[in-house]
Coordinates of C-alpha atoms and ligand atoms in Angstrom, one line a residue:
X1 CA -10.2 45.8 -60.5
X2 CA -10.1 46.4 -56.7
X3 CA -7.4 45.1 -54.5
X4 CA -9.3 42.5 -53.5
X5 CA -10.2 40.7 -56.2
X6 CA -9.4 37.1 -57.2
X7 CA -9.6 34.8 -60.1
X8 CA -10.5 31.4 -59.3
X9 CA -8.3 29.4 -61.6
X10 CA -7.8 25.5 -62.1
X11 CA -5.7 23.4 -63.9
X12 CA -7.3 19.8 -64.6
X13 CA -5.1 16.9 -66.0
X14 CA -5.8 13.3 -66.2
X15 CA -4.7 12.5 -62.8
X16 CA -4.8 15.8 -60.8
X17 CA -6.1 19.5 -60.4
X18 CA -4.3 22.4 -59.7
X19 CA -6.2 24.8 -58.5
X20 CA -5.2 28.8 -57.0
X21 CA -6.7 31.7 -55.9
X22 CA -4.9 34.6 -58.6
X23 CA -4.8 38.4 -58.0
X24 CA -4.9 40.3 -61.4
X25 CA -1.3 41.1 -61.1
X26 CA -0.3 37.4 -61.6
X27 CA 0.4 36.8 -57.8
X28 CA -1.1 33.2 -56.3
X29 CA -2.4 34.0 -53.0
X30 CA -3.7 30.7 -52.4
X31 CA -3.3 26.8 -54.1
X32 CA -4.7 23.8 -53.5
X33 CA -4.9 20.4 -55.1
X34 CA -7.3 17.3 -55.9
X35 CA -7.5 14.4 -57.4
X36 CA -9.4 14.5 -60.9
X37 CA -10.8 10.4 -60.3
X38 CA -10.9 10.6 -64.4
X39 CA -11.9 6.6 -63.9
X40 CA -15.3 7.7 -62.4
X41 CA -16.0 9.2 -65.6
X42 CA -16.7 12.6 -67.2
X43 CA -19.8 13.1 -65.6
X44 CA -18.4 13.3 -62.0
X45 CA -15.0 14.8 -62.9
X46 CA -17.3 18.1 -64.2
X47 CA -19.2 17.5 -60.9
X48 CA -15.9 17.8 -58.8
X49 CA -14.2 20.7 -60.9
X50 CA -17.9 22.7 -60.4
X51 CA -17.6 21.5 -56.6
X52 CA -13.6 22.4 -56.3
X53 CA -13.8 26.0 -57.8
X54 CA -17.1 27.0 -55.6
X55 CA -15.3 25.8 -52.8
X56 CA -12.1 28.1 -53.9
X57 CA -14.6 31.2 -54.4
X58 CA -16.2 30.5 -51.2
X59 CA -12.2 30.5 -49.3
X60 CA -12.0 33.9 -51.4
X61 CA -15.1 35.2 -49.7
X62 CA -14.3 33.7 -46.3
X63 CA -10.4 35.5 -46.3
X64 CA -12.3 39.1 -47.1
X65 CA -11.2 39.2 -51.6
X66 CA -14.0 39.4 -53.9
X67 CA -13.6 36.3 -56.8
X68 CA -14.3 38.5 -59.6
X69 CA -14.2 35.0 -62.4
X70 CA -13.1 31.7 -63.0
X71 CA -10.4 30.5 -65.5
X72 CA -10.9 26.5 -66.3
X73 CA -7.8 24.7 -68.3
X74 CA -8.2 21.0 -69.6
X75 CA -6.6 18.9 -71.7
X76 CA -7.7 17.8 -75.4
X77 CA -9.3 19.7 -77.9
X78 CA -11.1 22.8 -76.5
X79 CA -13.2 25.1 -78.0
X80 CA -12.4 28.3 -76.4
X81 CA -15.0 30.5 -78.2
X82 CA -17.8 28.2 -77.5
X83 CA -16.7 27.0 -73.6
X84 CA -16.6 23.7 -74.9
X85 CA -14.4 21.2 -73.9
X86 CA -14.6 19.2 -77.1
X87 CA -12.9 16.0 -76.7
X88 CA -10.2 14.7 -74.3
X89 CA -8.5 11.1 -74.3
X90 CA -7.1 11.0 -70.3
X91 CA -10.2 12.4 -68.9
X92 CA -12.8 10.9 -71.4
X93 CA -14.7 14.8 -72.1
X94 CA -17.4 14.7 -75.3
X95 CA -18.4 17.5 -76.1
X96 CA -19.1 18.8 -72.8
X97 CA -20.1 22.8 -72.2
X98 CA -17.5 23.3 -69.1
X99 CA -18.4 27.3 -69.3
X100 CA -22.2 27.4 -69.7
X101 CA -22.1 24.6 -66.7
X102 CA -19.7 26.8 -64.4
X103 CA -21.6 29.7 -65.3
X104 CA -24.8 28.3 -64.2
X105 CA -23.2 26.8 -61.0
X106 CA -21.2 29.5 -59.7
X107 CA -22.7 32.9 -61.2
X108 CA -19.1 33.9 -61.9
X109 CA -17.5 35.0 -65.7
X110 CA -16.0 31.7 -67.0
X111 CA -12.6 31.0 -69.4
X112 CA -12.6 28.0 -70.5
X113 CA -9.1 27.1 -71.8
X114 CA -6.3 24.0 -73.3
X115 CA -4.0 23.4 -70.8
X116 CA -0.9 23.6 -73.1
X117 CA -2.0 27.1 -74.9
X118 CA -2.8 28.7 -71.4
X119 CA 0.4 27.4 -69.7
X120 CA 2.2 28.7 -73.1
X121 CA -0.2 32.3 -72.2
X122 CA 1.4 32.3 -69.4
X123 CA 5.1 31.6 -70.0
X124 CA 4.9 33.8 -72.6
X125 CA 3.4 36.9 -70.0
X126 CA 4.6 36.3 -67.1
X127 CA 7.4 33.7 -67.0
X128 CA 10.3 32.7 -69.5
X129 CA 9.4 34.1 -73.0
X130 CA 8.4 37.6 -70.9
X131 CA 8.9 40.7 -73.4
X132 CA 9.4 38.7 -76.5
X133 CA 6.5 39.6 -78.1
X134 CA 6.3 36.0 -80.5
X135 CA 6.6 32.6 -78.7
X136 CA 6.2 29.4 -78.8
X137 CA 6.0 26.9 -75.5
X138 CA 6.6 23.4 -76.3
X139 CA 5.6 21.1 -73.4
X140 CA 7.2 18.0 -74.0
X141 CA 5.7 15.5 -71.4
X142 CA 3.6 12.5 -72.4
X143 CA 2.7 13.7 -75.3
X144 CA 4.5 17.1 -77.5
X145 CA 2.4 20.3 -77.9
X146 CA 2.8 24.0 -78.3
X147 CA 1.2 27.1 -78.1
X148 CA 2.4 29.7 -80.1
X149 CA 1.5 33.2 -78.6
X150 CA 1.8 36.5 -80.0
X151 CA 1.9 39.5 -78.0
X152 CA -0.4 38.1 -75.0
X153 CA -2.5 35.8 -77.1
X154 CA -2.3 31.9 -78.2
X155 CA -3.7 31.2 -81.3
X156 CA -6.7 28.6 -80.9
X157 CA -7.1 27.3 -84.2
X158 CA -10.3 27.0 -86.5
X159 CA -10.9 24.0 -84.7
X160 CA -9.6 24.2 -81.4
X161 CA -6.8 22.4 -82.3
X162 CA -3.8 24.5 -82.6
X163 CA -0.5 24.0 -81.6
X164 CA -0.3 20.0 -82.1
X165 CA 3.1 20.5 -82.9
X166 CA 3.7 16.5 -81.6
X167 CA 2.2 15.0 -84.4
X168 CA 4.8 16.8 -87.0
X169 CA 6.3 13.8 -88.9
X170 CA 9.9 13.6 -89.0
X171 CA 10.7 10.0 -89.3
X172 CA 8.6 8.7 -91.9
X173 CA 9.9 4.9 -91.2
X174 CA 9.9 5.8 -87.3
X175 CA 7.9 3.9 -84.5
X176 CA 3.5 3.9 -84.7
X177 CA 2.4 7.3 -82.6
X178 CA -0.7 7.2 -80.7
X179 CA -2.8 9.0 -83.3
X180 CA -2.0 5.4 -85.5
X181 CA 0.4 7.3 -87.6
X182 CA 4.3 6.3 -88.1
X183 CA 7.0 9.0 -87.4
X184 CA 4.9 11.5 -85.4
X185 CA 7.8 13.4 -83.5
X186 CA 6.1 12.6 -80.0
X187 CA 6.3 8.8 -81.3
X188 CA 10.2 9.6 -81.0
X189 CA 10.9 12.5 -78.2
X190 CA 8.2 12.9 -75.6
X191 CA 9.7 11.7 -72.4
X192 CA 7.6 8.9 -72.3
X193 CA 8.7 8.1 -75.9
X194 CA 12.5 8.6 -74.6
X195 CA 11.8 5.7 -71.5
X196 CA 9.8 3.5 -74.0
X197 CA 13.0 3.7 -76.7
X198 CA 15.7 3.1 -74.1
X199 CA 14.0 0.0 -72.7
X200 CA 13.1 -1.3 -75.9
X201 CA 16.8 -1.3 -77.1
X202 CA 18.3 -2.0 -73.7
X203 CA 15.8 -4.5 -72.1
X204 CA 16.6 -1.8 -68.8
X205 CA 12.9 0.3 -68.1
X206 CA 14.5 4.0 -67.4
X207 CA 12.1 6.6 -67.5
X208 CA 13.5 10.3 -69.6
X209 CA 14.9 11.6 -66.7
X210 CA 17.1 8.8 -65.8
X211 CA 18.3 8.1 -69.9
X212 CA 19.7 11.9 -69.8
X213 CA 21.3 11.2 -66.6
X214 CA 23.1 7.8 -68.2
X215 CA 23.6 9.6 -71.7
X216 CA 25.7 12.3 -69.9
X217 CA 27.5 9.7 -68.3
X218 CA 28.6 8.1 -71.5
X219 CA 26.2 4.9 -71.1
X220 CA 26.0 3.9 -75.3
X221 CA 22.7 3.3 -76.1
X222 CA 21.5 6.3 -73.6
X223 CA 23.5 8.4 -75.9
X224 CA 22.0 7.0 -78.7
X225 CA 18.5 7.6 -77.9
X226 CA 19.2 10.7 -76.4
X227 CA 21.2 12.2 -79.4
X228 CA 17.9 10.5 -81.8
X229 CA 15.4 12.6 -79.5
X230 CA 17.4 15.9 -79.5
X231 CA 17.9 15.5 -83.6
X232 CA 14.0 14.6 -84.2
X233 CA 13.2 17.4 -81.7
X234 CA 15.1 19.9 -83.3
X235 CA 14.0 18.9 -87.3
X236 CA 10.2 19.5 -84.8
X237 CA 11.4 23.0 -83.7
X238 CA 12.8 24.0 -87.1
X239 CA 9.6 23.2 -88.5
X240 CA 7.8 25.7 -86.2
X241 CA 10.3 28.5 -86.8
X242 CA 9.8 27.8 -90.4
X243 CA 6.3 28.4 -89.3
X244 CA 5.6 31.0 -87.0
X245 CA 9.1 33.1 -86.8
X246 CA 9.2 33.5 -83.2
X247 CA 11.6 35.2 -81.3
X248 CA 11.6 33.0 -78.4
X249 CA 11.0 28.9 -77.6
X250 CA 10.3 28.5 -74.2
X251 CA 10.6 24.8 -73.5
X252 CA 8.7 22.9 -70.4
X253 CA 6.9 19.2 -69.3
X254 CA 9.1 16.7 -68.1
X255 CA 11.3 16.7 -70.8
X256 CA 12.8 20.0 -70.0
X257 CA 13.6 19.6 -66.5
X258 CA 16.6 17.7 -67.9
X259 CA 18.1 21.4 -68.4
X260 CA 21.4 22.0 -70.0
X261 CA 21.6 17.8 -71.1
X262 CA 18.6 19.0 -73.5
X263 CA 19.3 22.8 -73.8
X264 CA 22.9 22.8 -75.0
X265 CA 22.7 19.5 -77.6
X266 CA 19.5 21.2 -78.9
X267 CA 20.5 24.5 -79.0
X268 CA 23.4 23.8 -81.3
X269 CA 21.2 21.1 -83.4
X270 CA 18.4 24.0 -84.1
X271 CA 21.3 26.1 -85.1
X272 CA 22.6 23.7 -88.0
X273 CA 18.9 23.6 -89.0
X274 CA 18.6 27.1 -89.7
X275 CA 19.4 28.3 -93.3
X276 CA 17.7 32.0 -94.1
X277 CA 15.4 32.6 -91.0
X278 CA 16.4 33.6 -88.0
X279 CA 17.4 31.6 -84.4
X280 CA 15.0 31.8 -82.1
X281 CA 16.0 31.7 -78.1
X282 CA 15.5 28.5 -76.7
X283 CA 15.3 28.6 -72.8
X284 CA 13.4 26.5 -70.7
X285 CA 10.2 27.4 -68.9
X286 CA 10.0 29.4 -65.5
X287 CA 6.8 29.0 -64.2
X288 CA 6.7 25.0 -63.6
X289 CA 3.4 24.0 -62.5
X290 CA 1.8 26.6 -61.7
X291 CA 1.7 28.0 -65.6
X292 CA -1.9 26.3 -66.3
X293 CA -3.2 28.2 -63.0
X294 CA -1.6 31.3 -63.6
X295 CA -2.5 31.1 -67.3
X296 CA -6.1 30.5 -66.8
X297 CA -6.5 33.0 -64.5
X298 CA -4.8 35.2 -67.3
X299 CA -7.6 33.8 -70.1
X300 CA -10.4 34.5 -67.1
X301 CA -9.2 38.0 -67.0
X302 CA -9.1 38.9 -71.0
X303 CA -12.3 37.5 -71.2
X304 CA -13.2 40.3 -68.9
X305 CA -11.2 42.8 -70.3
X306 CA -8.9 43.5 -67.7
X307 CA -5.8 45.5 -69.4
X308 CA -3.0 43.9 -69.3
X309 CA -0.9 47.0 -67.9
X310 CA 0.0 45.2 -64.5
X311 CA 1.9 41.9 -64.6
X312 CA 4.0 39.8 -62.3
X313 CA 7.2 42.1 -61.5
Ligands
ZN401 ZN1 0.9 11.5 -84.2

């Protein structure tokens, strides 16, 4: 790697792309955003990411830096070893070959990568579970999802599918989940689940963010529904210690930004759970938005082989 070089990363979710210009060091030297227009169809949304990233390698080459790859995250199920992004509610994908496609189109290297595990890549390299070796990243936004990571690397799953820590069940007799299946724990606790419960039992539409804020001032049924979402979040988490041992939980999406109001109740909660195995630490994510960027650009540049010696200081 020369000083110069770049990795063209983007970050595409249902409604928007993130998109950056990444040295190898972690360090964004340039961002810019779009709008994915998922109504137009999966067709044209790979026609604009294809468009977006050559214009990004072209800004590389116009500022004097060398774009040495390009690191693609989406959302859905994605099959990493293939390039493929296999199948995506929001932005409509079917079995569509992202990499080959990018590949052809731009003549650089291509990643291909889930939004979650990469933003959980990158959390776990560079931002809030830094040094801990075995994490797992829960974005709780929309939906619930985690990538569990150990030492630089997110597990993928024999089917792409890893990490679909949302659709744990822990309220067997709890509201229908979008997958058609009672109890799921992003049926109960993703913020949009949080919103949906307070206005159900309060007639009041609140989205998560404003039922913390009333559950810390004492407002009844916010506490309720906030004290259900931290209890089925933690019986979530428990699970995934059961599972996977980490040392760290690096929490982020929406749901997180509520800080201590989810931290502290949650914290305490995972620690009745815990009988023989050990605590993790449960701290909420650094990066913000910019993790699916920076952790593309990270699967871009493993796909290469770049060590991973130098990392954001
Ligand atoms: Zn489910």
């Amino acid at each position: 790697m020369s000083d110069g070089d770049v990795v063209v990363a983007l970050d595409v979710g249902g409604t928007g792309m993130k998109c950056a210009l990444v040295r190898p060091d972690g360090r964004t030297v340039h961002t810019e955003r779009h709008p994915t227009g998922s109504d137009r169809g999966p067709a044209a949304v790979v026609d604009t990411i294809l468009e977006v990233a050559e214009g990004l390698a072209g800004k590389a080459c116009a500022d004097g830096r060398t774009p040495v790859a390009l690191g693609v995250a989406v959302p859905g199920v994605v099959d990493e070893g293939r390039g493929v992004a296999v199948w995506s509610a929001n932005i409509g994908f079917r079995d569509v070959p992202l990499r080959d496609l990018a590949v052809a189109r731009l003549g650089l290297p291509t990643a291909l990568g889930h939004d979650v595990r990469v933003g959980g890549l990158a959390e776990a390299r560079l931002g809030a579970g830094r040094g801990a070796g075995h994490v797992l990243f829960v974005a709780i936004g929309t939906g619930i999802a985690a990538a569990h990571v150990v030492d630089g690397s997110a597990s993928v799953g024999a089917h792409g599918a890893a990490g679909e820590i949302g659709h744990i069940l822990v309220r067997p007799d709890g509201p229908r989940c979008g997958c058609g299946r009672p109890g799921c724990l992003e049926a109960i606790a993703s913020a949009a689940a949080v919103g949906r419960r307070y206005a159900e039992l309060t007639g009041v539409p609140a989205d998560a963010a404003e039922v913390a804020e009333r559950a810390a001032a004492g407002e009844p049924a916010a506490v309720r529904i906030w004290q259900e979402t931290v209890a089925a979040l933690a019986d979530g988490l428990a699970t995934g210690q059961a599972l996977f041992d980490v040392a760290t939980i690096v929490l982020g999406g929406g749901l997180a930004q509520a800080g201590a109001r989810l931290l502290d109740p949650l914290r305490a909660a995972l620690h009745e759970r815990m009988t023989f195995h050990r605590e993790p630490r449960l701290v909420a994510a650094a990066l913000g938005d910019e993790a699916g960027c920076l952790g593309a650009a990270l699967l871009a540049l493993d796909a290469l082989g770049v060590p991973r010696t130098v990392e954001k200081q």
